[in-house]
Coordinates of C-alpha atoms in Angstrom, one line a residue:
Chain W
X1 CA 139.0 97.1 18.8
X2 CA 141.5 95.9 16.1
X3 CA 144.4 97.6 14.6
X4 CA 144.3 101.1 13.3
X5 CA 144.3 101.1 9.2
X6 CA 146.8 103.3 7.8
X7 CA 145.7 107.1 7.1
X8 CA 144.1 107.3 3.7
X9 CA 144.1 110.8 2.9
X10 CA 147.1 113.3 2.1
X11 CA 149.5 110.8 0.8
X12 CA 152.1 113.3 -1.2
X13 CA 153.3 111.0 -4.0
X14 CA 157.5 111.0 -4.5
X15 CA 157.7 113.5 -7.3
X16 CA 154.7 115.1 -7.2
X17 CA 154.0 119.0 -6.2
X18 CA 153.9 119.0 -2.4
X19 CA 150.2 118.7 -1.3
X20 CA 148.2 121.4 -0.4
X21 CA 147.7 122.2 3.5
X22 CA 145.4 120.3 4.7
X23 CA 141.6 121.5 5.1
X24 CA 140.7 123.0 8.8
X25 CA 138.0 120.6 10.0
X26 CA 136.5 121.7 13.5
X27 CA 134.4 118.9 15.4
X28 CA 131.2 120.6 17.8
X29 CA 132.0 119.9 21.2
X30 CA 128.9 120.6 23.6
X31 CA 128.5 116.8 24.1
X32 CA 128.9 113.6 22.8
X33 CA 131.2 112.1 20.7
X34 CA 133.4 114.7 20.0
X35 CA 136.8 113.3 21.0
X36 CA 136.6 110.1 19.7
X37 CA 136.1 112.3 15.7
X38 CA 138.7 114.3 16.4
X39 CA 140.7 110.9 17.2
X40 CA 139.4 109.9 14.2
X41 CA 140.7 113.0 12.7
X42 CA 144.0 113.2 13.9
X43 CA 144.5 109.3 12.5
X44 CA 144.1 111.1 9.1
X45 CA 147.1 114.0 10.0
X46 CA 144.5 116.8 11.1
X47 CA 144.2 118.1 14.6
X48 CA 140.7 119.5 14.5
X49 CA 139.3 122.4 16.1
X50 CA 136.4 121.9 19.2
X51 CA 133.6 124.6 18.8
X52 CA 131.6 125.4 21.9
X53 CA 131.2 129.2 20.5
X54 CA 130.1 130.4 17.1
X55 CA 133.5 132.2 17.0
X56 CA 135.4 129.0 16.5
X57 CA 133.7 128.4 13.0
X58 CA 135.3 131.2 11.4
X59 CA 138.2 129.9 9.2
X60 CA 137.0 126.1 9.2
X61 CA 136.5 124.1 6.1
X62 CA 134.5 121.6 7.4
X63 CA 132.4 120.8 10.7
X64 CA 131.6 117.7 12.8
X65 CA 128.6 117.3 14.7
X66 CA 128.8 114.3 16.6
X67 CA 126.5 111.8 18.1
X68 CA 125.0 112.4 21.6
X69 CA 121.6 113.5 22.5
X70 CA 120.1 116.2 19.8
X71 CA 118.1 117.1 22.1
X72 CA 120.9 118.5 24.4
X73 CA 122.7 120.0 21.7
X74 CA 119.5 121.8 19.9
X75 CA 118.9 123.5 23.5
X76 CA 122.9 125.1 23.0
X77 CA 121.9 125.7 19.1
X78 CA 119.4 127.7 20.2
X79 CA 120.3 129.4 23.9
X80 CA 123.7 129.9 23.0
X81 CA 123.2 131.7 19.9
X82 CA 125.2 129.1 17.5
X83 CA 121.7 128.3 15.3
X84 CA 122.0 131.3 12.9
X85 CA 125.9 130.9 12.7
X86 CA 125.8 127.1 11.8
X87 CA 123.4 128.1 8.7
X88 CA 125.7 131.0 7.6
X89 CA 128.7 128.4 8.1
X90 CA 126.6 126.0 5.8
X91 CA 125.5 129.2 3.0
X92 CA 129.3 130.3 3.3
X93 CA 130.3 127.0 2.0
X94 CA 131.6 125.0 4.7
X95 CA 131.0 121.5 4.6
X96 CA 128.8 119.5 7.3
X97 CA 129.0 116.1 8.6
X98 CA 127.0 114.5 11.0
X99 CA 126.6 111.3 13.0
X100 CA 123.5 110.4 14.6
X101 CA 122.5 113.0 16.9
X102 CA 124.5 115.1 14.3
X103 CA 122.2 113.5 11.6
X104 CA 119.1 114.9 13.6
X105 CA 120.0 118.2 13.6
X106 CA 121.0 118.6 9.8
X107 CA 117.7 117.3 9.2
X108 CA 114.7 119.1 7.3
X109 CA 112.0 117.1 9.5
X110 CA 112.6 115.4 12.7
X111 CA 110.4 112.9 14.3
X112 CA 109.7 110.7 17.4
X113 CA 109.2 113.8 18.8
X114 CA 109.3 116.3 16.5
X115 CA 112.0 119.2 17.4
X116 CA 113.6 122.1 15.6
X117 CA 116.6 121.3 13.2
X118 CA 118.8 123.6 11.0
X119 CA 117.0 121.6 7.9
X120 CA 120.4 121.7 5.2
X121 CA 120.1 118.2 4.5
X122 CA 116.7 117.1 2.9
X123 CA 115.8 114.2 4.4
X124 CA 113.0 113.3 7.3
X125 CA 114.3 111.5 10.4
X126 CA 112.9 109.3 13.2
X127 CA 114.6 109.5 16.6
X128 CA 115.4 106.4 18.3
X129 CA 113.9 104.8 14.9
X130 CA 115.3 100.9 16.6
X131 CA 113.7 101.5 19.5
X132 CA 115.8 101.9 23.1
X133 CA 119.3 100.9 23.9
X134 CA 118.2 97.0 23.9
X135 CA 118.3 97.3 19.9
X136 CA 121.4 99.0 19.7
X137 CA 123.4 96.8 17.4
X138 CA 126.6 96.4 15.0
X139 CA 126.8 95.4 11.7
X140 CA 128.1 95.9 8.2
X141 CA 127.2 98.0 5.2
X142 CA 128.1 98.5 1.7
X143 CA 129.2 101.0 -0.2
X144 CA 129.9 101.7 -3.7
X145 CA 131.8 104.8 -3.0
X146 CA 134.1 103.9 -0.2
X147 CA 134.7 100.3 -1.9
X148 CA 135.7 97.1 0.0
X149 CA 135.0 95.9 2.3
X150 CA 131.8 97.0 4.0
X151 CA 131.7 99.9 6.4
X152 CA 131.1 98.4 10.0
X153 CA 128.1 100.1 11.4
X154 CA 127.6 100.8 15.2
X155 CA 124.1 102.0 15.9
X156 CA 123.5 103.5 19.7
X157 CA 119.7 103.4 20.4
X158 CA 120.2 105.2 16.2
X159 CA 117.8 107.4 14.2
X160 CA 115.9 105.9 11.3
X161 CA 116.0 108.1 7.9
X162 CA 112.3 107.3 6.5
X163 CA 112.5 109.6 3.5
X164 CA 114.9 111.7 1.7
X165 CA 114.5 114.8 -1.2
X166 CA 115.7 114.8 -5.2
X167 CA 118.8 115.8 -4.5
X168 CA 120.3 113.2 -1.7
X169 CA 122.5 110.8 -2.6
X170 CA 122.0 107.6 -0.5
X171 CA 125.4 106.2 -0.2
X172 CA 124.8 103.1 1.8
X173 CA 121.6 101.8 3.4
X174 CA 120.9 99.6 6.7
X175 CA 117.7 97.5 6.9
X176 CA 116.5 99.0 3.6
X177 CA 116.5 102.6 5.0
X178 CA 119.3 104.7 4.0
X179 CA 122.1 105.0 6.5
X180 CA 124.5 107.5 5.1
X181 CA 123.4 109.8 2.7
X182 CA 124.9 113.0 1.2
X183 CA 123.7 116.6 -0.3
X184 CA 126.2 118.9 -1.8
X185 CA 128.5 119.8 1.3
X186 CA 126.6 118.2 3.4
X187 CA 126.9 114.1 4.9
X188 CA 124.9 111.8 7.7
X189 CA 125.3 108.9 8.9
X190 CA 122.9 107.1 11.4
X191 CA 125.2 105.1 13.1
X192 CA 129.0 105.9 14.6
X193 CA 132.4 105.4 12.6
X194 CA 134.0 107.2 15.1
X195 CA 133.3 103.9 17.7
X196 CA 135.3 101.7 14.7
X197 CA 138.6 102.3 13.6
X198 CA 137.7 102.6 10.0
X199 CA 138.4 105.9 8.8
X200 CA 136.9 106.0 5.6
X201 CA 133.9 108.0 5.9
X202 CA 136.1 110.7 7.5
X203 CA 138.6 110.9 4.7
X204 CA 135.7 111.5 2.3
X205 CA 134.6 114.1 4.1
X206 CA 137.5 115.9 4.6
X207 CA 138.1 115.5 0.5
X208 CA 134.6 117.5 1.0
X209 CA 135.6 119.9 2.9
X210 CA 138.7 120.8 1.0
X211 CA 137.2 120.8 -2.5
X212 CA 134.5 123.2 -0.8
X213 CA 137.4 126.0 0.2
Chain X
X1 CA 136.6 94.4 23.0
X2 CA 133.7 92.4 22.4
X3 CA 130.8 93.5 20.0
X4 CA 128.3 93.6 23.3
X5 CA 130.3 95.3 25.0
X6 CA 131.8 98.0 22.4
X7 CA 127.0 98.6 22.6
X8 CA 127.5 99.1 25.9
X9 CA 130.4 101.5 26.6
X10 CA 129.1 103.2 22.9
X11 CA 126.6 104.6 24.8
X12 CA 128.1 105.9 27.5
X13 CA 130.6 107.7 24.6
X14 CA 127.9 109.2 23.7
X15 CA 126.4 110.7 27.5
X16 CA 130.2 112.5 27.2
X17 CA 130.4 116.2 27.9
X18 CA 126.4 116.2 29.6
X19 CA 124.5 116.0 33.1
X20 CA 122.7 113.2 34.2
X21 CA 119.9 113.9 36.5
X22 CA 118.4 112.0 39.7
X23 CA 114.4 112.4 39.4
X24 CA 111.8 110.6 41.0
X25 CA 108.5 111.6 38.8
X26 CA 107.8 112.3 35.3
X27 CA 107.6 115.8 36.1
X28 CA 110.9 115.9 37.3
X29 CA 112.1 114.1 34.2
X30 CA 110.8 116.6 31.9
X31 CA 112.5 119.2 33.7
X32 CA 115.8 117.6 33.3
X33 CA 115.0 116.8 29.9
X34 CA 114.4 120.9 29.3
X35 CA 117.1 121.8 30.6
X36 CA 119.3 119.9 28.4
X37 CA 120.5 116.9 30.6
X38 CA 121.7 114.1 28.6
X39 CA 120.1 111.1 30.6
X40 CA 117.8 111.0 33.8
X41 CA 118.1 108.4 36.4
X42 CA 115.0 106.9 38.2
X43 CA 115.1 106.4 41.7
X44 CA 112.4 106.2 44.5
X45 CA 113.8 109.1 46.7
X46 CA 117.1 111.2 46.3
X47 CA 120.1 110.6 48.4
X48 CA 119.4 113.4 50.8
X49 CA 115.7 112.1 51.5
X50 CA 117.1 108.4 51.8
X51 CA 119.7 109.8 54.0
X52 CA 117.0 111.9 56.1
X53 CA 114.9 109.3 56.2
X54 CA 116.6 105.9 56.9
X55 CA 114.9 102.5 56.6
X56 CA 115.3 100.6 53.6
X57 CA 116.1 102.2 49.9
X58 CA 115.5 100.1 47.1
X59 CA 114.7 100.3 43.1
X60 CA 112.0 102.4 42.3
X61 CA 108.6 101.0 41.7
X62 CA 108.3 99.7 38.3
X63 CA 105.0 102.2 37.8
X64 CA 107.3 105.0 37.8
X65 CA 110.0 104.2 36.0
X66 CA 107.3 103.2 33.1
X67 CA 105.8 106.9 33.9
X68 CA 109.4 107.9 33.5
X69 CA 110.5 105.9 30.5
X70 CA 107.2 107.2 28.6
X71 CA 107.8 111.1 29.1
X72 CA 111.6 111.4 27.9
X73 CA 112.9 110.8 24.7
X74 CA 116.4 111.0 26.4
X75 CA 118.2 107.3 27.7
X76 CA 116.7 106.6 30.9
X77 CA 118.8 105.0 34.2
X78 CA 117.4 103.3 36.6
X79 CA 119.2 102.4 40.6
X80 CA 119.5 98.9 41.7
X81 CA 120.4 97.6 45.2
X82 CA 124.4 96.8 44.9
X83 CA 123.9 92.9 44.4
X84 CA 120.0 92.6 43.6
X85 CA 120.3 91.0 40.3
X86 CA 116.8 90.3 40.3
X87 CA 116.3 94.4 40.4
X88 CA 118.2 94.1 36.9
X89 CA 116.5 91.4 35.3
X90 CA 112.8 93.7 35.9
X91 CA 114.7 96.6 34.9
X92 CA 116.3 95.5 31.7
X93 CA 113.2 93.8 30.9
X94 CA 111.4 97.2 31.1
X95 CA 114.1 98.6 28.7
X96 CA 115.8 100.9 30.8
X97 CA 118.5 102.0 28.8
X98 CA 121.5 101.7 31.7
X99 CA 121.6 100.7 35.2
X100 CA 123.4 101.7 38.5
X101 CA 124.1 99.5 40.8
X102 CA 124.5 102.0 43.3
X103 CA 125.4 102.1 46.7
X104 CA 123.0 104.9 47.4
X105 CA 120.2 101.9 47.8
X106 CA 120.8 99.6 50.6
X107 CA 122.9 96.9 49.5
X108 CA 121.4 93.2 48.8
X109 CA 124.4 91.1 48.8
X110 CA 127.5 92.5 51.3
X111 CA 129.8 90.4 49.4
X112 CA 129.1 90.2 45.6
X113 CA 128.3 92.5 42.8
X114 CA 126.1 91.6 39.6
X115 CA 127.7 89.8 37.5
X116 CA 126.9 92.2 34.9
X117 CA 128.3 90.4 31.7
X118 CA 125.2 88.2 31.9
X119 CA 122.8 91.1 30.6
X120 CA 122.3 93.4 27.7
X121 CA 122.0 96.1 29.3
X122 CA 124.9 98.1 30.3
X123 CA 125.8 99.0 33.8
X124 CA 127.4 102.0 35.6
X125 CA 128.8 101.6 39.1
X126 CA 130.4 103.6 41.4
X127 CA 134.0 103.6 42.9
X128 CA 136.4 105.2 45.5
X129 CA 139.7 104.1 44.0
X130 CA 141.0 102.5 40.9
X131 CA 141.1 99.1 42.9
X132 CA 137.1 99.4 43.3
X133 CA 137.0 100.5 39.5
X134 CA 139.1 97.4 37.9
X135 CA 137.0 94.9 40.0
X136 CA 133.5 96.9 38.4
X137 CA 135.0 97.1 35.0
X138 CA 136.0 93.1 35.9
X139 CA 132.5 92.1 36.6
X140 CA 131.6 94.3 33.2
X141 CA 130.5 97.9 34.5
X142 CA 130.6 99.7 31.1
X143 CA 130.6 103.3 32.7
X144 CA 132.5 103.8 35.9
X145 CA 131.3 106.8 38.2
X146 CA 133.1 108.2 41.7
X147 CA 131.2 107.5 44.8
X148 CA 132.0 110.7 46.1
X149 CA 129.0 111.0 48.8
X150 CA 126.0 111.2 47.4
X151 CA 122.9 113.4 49.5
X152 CA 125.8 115.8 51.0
X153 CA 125.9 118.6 48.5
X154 CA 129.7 118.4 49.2
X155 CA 132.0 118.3 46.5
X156 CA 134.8 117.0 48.6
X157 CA 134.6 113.0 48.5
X158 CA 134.2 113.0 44.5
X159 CA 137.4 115.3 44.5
X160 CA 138.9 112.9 46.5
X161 CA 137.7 110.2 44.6
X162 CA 138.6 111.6 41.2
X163 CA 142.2 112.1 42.3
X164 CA 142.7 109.0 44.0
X165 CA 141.5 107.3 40.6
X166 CA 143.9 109.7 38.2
X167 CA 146.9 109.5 40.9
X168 CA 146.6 105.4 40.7
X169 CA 146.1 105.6 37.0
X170 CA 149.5 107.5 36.2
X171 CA 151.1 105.3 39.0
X172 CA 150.3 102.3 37.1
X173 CA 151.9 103.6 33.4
X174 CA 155.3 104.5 35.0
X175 CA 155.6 100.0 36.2
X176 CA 157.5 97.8 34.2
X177 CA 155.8 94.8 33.0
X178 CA 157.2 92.4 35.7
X179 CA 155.9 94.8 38.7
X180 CA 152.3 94.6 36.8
X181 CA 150.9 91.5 38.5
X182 CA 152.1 92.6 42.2
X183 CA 150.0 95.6 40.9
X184 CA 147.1 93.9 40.1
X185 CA 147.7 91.8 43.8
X186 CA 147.6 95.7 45.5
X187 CA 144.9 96.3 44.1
X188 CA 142.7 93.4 44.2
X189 CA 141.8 94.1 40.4
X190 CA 142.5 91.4 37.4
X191 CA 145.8 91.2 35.9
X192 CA 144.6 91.5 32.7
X193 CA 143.0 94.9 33.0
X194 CA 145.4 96.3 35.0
X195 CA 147.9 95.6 32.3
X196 CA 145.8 97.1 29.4
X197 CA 145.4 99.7 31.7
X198 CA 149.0 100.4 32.4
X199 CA 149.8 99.9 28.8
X200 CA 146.8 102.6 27.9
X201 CA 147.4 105.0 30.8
X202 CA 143.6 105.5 31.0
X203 CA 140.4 103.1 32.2
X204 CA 138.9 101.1 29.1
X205 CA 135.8 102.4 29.6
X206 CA 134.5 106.2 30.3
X207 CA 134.5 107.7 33.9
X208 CA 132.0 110.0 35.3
X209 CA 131.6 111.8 38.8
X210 CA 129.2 111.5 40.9
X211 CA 127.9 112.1 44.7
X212 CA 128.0 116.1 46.0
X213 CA 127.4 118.0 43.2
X214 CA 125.5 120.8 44.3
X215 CA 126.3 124.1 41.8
X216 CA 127.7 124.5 38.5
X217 CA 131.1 125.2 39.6
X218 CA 131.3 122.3 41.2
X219 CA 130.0 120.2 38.1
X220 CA 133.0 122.0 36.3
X221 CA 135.9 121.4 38.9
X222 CA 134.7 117.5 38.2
X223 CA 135.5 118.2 34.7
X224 CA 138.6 119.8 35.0
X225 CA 139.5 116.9 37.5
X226 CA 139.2 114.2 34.3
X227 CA 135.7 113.3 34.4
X228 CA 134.0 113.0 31.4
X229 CA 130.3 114.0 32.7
X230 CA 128.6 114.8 35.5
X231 CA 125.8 113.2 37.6
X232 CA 123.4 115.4 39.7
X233 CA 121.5 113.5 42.6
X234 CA 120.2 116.1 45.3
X235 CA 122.0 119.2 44.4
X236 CA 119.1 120.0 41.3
X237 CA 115.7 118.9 43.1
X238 CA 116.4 120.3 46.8
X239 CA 117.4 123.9 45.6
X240 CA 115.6 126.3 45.8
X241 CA 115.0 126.8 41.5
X242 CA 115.4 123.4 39.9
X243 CA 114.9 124.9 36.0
X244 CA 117.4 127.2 36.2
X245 CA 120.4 125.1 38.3
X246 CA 119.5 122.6 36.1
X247 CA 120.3 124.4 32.9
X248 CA 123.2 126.0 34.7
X249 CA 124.7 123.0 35.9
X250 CA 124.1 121.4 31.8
X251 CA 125.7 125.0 30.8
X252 CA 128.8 124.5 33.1
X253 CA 129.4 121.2 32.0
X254 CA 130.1 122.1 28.4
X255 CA 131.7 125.1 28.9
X256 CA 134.0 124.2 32.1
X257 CA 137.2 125.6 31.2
X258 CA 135.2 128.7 29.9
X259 CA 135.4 131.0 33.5
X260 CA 133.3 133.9 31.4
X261 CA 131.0 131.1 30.7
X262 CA 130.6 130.0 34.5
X263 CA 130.3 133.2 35.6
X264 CA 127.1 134.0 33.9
X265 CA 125.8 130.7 34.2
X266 CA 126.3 130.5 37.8
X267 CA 124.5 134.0 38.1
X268 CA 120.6 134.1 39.0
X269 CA 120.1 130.6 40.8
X270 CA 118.8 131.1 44.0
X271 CA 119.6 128.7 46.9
X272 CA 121.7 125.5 46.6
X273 CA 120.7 122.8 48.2
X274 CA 122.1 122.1 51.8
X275 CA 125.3 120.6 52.5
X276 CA 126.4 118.1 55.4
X277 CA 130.2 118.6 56.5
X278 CA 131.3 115.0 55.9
X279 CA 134.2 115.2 58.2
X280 CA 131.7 115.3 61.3
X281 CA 129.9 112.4 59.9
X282 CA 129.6 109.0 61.9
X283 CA 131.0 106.6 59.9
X284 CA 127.9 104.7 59.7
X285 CA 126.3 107.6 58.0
X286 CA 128.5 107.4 54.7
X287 CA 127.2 105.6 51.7
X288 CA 130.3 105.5 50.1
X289 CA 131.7 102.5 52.2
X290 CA 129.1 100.2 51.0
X291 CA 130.2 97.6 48.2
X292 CA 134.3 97.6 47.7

């Protein structure tokens, strides 16, 4: 992988007031691709927080739930008692973001099997919408919001969003089908920026989170 | 890193922090799926029934690994004989989403791996020592797993394994650059990974363990020991309560720095499986001397 960009985000000006502190961004840690966000994270200044218990939510501004298998983390959402939590996080105003398996369960409807998903994001997903590793593939999207030059998009065996509600905002889009999408407090991608080193889509989400404190 | 390959080690990223299960039947499969297990692997037997039963172990039949393939919506893994390209080729053409060329099968070829750059399909293979790993990640393993020694439901050679592997590693960042290509010459690895790797002070791709797991805490002291997931052959299917060691053994992963945590999941699971004292062992016995 290429060279690290420089951090985009809390970039005190000379002469302005000193910036606020920096919003408290936790990344869920039962499985996946949690340490390569908060690598992601900590190229932007901010150590985040790793949540295996509902108990680490309190005082966050913003949450990561990162790619993996939904279907492993669901099972934790629900056993472990972190379910109810994550919606009270979500009603309290915290901000969400999620990436791929992260996408799934934000989800109002999943697909390809169906399963059981905290539904704050209004779209309907299809797991494994490419198919099986064998299509997992890179490319570039763009977006209007993040600017030049396209986002690089790593898909891993990657969900396909095949409809979304009123109030999403599709942000970019992948093969026609929207790719990363946002409601309110709450983003998705389908494929992984934390495999790249552009650190975009995390900056914009941690502006998110810290307008949402 | 190449685009193919950043596919390849992308998914093993994102099998981080889970359990990957040996099963030999759909049924099996959707118990590991149940219980949370990131990733099953397809083989004809597990270890401890190759082991118990000699004669020749090689990939499962293509039947059940379509059997398998249908009833998950996890990735599925798949065993090949250490060598058997030909294995590969069926099983990357069935879409199997990762493959192990494993030294648990009988070995086709006694001196050469696959080359594995020459598929799609990612591979994982197992090693003893950082030498073994460099010359799998060389040949393009994009997931590197310990030996350990799989079918004893003993923790002991992974351990060994995973601290042979960490002890090399930190050896390696403390060289100067001049002492790097003797290095590489101990090690029978190429130069050029075993300078990113100095320079890094970690392998380039993700490292798992593998071979003895038989209960959670033992999943969790593989965890603590630097791997990034856990591999289950034996220890879930010849207990005495696959469902819940299953689930504990998922648990445990995820929460293995958590002791409150591994006490309760470690609670209620009725008999592990077995264990052979690998010390006793006839050297012709061990699978983890096959393919260096």
């Amino acid at each position: 992988m290429g060279a690290i960009p420089e951090a985009t985000t809390v970039d005190p000006r000379p002469g302005s007031a000193p910036s606020p502190a920096p919003p408290r961004i936790g990344v869920l840690a039962l499985q996946g691709s949690f340490a390569l966000h908060a690598a992601a994270l900590r190229r932007l200044g901010i150590e985040a927080v790793e949540v295996r218990r509902a108990a680490a939510l309190a005082g966050l501004d913003g949450l990561i739930i990162p790619g993996g298998e939904s279907s492993t983390m669901l099972k934790f959402l629900l056993e472990e008692d972190l379910f109810d939590p994550l919606l009270a996080f979500h009603r309290a105003g915290g901000a969400l973001y999620g990436t791929c398996a992260g996408a799934i369960l934000l989800a109002r409807t999943v697909e390809n099997p169906a399963q059981e998903s905290l539904g704050v994001l209004d779209i309907e997903i299809q797991r494994n919408g490419y198919g099986r590793q064998l299509e997992s593939h890179v490319g570039a999207c763009s977006c209007s919001e993040l600017g030049e030059p396209d986002l690089p998009l790593v898909m891993i065996r990657g969900p396909v969003i095949s409809e979304t509600g009123p109030r999403v905002e599709v942000l970019a889009e992948w093969r026609g089908q929207p790719a990363f999408v946002r409601e309110g407090r709450v983003l998705a991608t389908t494929f992984h920026p934390e495999l790249t080193d552009d650190t975009r889509i995390h900056a914009y989400f941690v502006e998110i989170a810290a307008e949402a404190r | 890193m190449s685009t193919e390959f950043r596919l390849k080690t992308g998914l093993a990223d994102m099998l981080k922090g889970g359990a990957i299960m040996d099963v030999t039947n759909a049924e099996q499969a959707r118990i590991a799926e149940d219980a949370g297990a990131v990733s099953v692997m397809a083989l004809e037997r597990v270890p401890a029934d190759i082991r118990r039963d000699g004669g020749v172990a090689r990939m499962s039949s293509p039947e059940k690994i379509r059997e398998i393939i249908e009833s998950v919506s996890i990735p599925v893994m798949a065993k090949v004989r250490i060598g058997h390209f030909v294995e590969a080729q069926i099983l990357q053409q069935m879409g199997v989403d990762f493959v192990d060329e494993s030294e648990v099968l009988t070995p086709a070829d006694e001196e050469n791996h696959i080359d594995k750059h020459s598929f799609e399909v990612p591979f994982v293979c197992g090693c003893r020592n950082l030498g073994e790993a460099l010359r799998r990640i060389g040949e393009g393993a994009a997931l590197i797993r310990t030996k350990g020694e799989a079918g004893s439901g003993n923790i002991v050679e992974a351990v060994r394994h995973l601290r042979q592997i960490g002890n090399e590693l930190r050896r390696l960042t403390i060289l100067t650059d001049d002492e790097l290509m003797s290095a590489a010459k101990e090690l029978r690895a190429p130069y050029e990974i075993v300078r990113m790797v100095a320079r890094d002070g970690r392998l380039p791709v993700p490292n798992f363990a593998a071979g003895g797991v038989a209960t959670p805490a033992d999943a969790a002291l593989c965890m603590q020991l630097g791997a990034e997931s856990v591999f289950v052959g034996s220890g879930i299917f010849k207990s005495t309560d696959p469902e819940q060691r299953a689930k504990a053994i998922v648990k445990a992963v995820t929460h293995y720095r958590d002791p409150a945590m591994l006490v309760e999941v470690s609670m209620g699971l009725g008999e592990p499986m077995r264990g052979l004292d690998i010390a006793t062992m006839p050297e012709e016995e061990l699978l983890q001397t096959r393919g260096n």
